[in-house]
Amino acid sequence: MKDVNYLRISLIDRCNFRCQYCMPGDEEMAWLDRDVLLTRAEIVSLVRDVFMPLGFNRFRLTGGEPLLRQDAIAIVSDLSRLDGLVDLALTTNAFILADKARALYDAGLRRINISLDSLNADTFRQITGRDLWHNVWAGIQAAYDVGFDPLKLNVVVIPGVNDREVEALAALSIDRAWHVRFIEFMPIGNSTLFSDKGWIDSADLRQRIRAKYGLESASVRGSGPADIFRIPQAKGTLGFISQMSDCFCDNCNRIRLSADGWLRPCLLNESGQIDLKASLRKGYPPDRLRERVRQLLSEKAEIHFKDRDRGTRDRYSRTMSQIGG
Ligand code: SAM
Ligand code: SF4
């Protein structure tokens, strides 16, 4: 197994979108109370005093929608200044990014991933439950103008919903250094509307794109488990994240910290998680917290996708937005 050096930090479980692949539809979500969220100081202290001394140097802020947190920019600013930090990135739905892109960049953020599942405002509304395609598009333009590099666009491909747009979405990488990543849809905590949709193998998507534009191998910074290609002469790249067709658990280098301070060793398996916030609030010193994390890391390989073959989505008691996808 790879060394684990990458932590995804959920800043907040709340989201203003209702993406059908991520949440159980428009029903009321039970959000965490504000006082159980890790505070800015707690996040910074965990990163600086617990994770970095254990060799973690790559961090991603996610959610829920991380920009809904009032102190998101302050957290970026604190983290980006830490000695030894190699990489800090953020994943956002971009609905308020047009207003915040400059401040995030000035706070030290250089890498951003934006969810964009459709170029069609109606399909976008069908997927996200919100009529906000134009806000998101403006957010993407603002992030590009400010200079985020790499700027990645995440597309979850849902059969019969947005799969016909794959070639058009891939074409976004041609004229601008936009890195489009196609993600196989995972059946975790999603809406019943999407539960029978299934998923499309990345290999099939690649074949379609290759037939239209050609494809060559490429690379991009922070590509994680994605297989990277480029349309010949394109400025950006295409990534394919194939966790359904090609399990990459053996190469997993990441763990996740939920907004309420639970550390999860595996996206698809709830065993082994530990409550770091409780330990922190009891006043445990950093070396004791590090010991708990070290223990969890030693069990991570065993925990990986343990339930994958016999599992169903009903086993996942949290949605992607709650886990911090
Ligand atoms: N709200 C932010 C956003 O949408 O970019 C950040 C959180 S969201 C949970 C992070 C990523 O998880 C998004 O890029 C989304 O596409 C992906 N995601 C959510 N549910 C998924 C699912 N069921 N299968 C695959 N990817 C999923
Ligand atoms: Fe919200 Fe992101 Fe989940 Fe969509 S994918 S519901 S924007 S957390």
CSV table of N, CA and C in Angstrom, one decimal, residues 46 67 197 299:
chain,number,residue,atom,x,y,z
A,46,LEU,N,-5.2,20.4,14.3
A,46,LEU,CA,-5.1,19.0,13.9
A,46,LEU,C,-4.1,18.9,12.7
A,67,LEU,N,-17.6,26.5,0.7
A,67,LEU,CA,-17.6,28.0,0.7
A,67,LEU,C,-18.8,28.5,1.5
A,197,LYS,N,-29.9,4.0,-12.0
A,197,LYS,CA,-29.2,4.5,-13.2
A,197,LYS,C,-28.0,3.7,-13.6
A,299,GLU,N,-4.3,0.2,10.4
A,299,GLU,CA,-5.4,-0.7,10.1
A,299,GLU,C,-6.1,-0.4,8.8
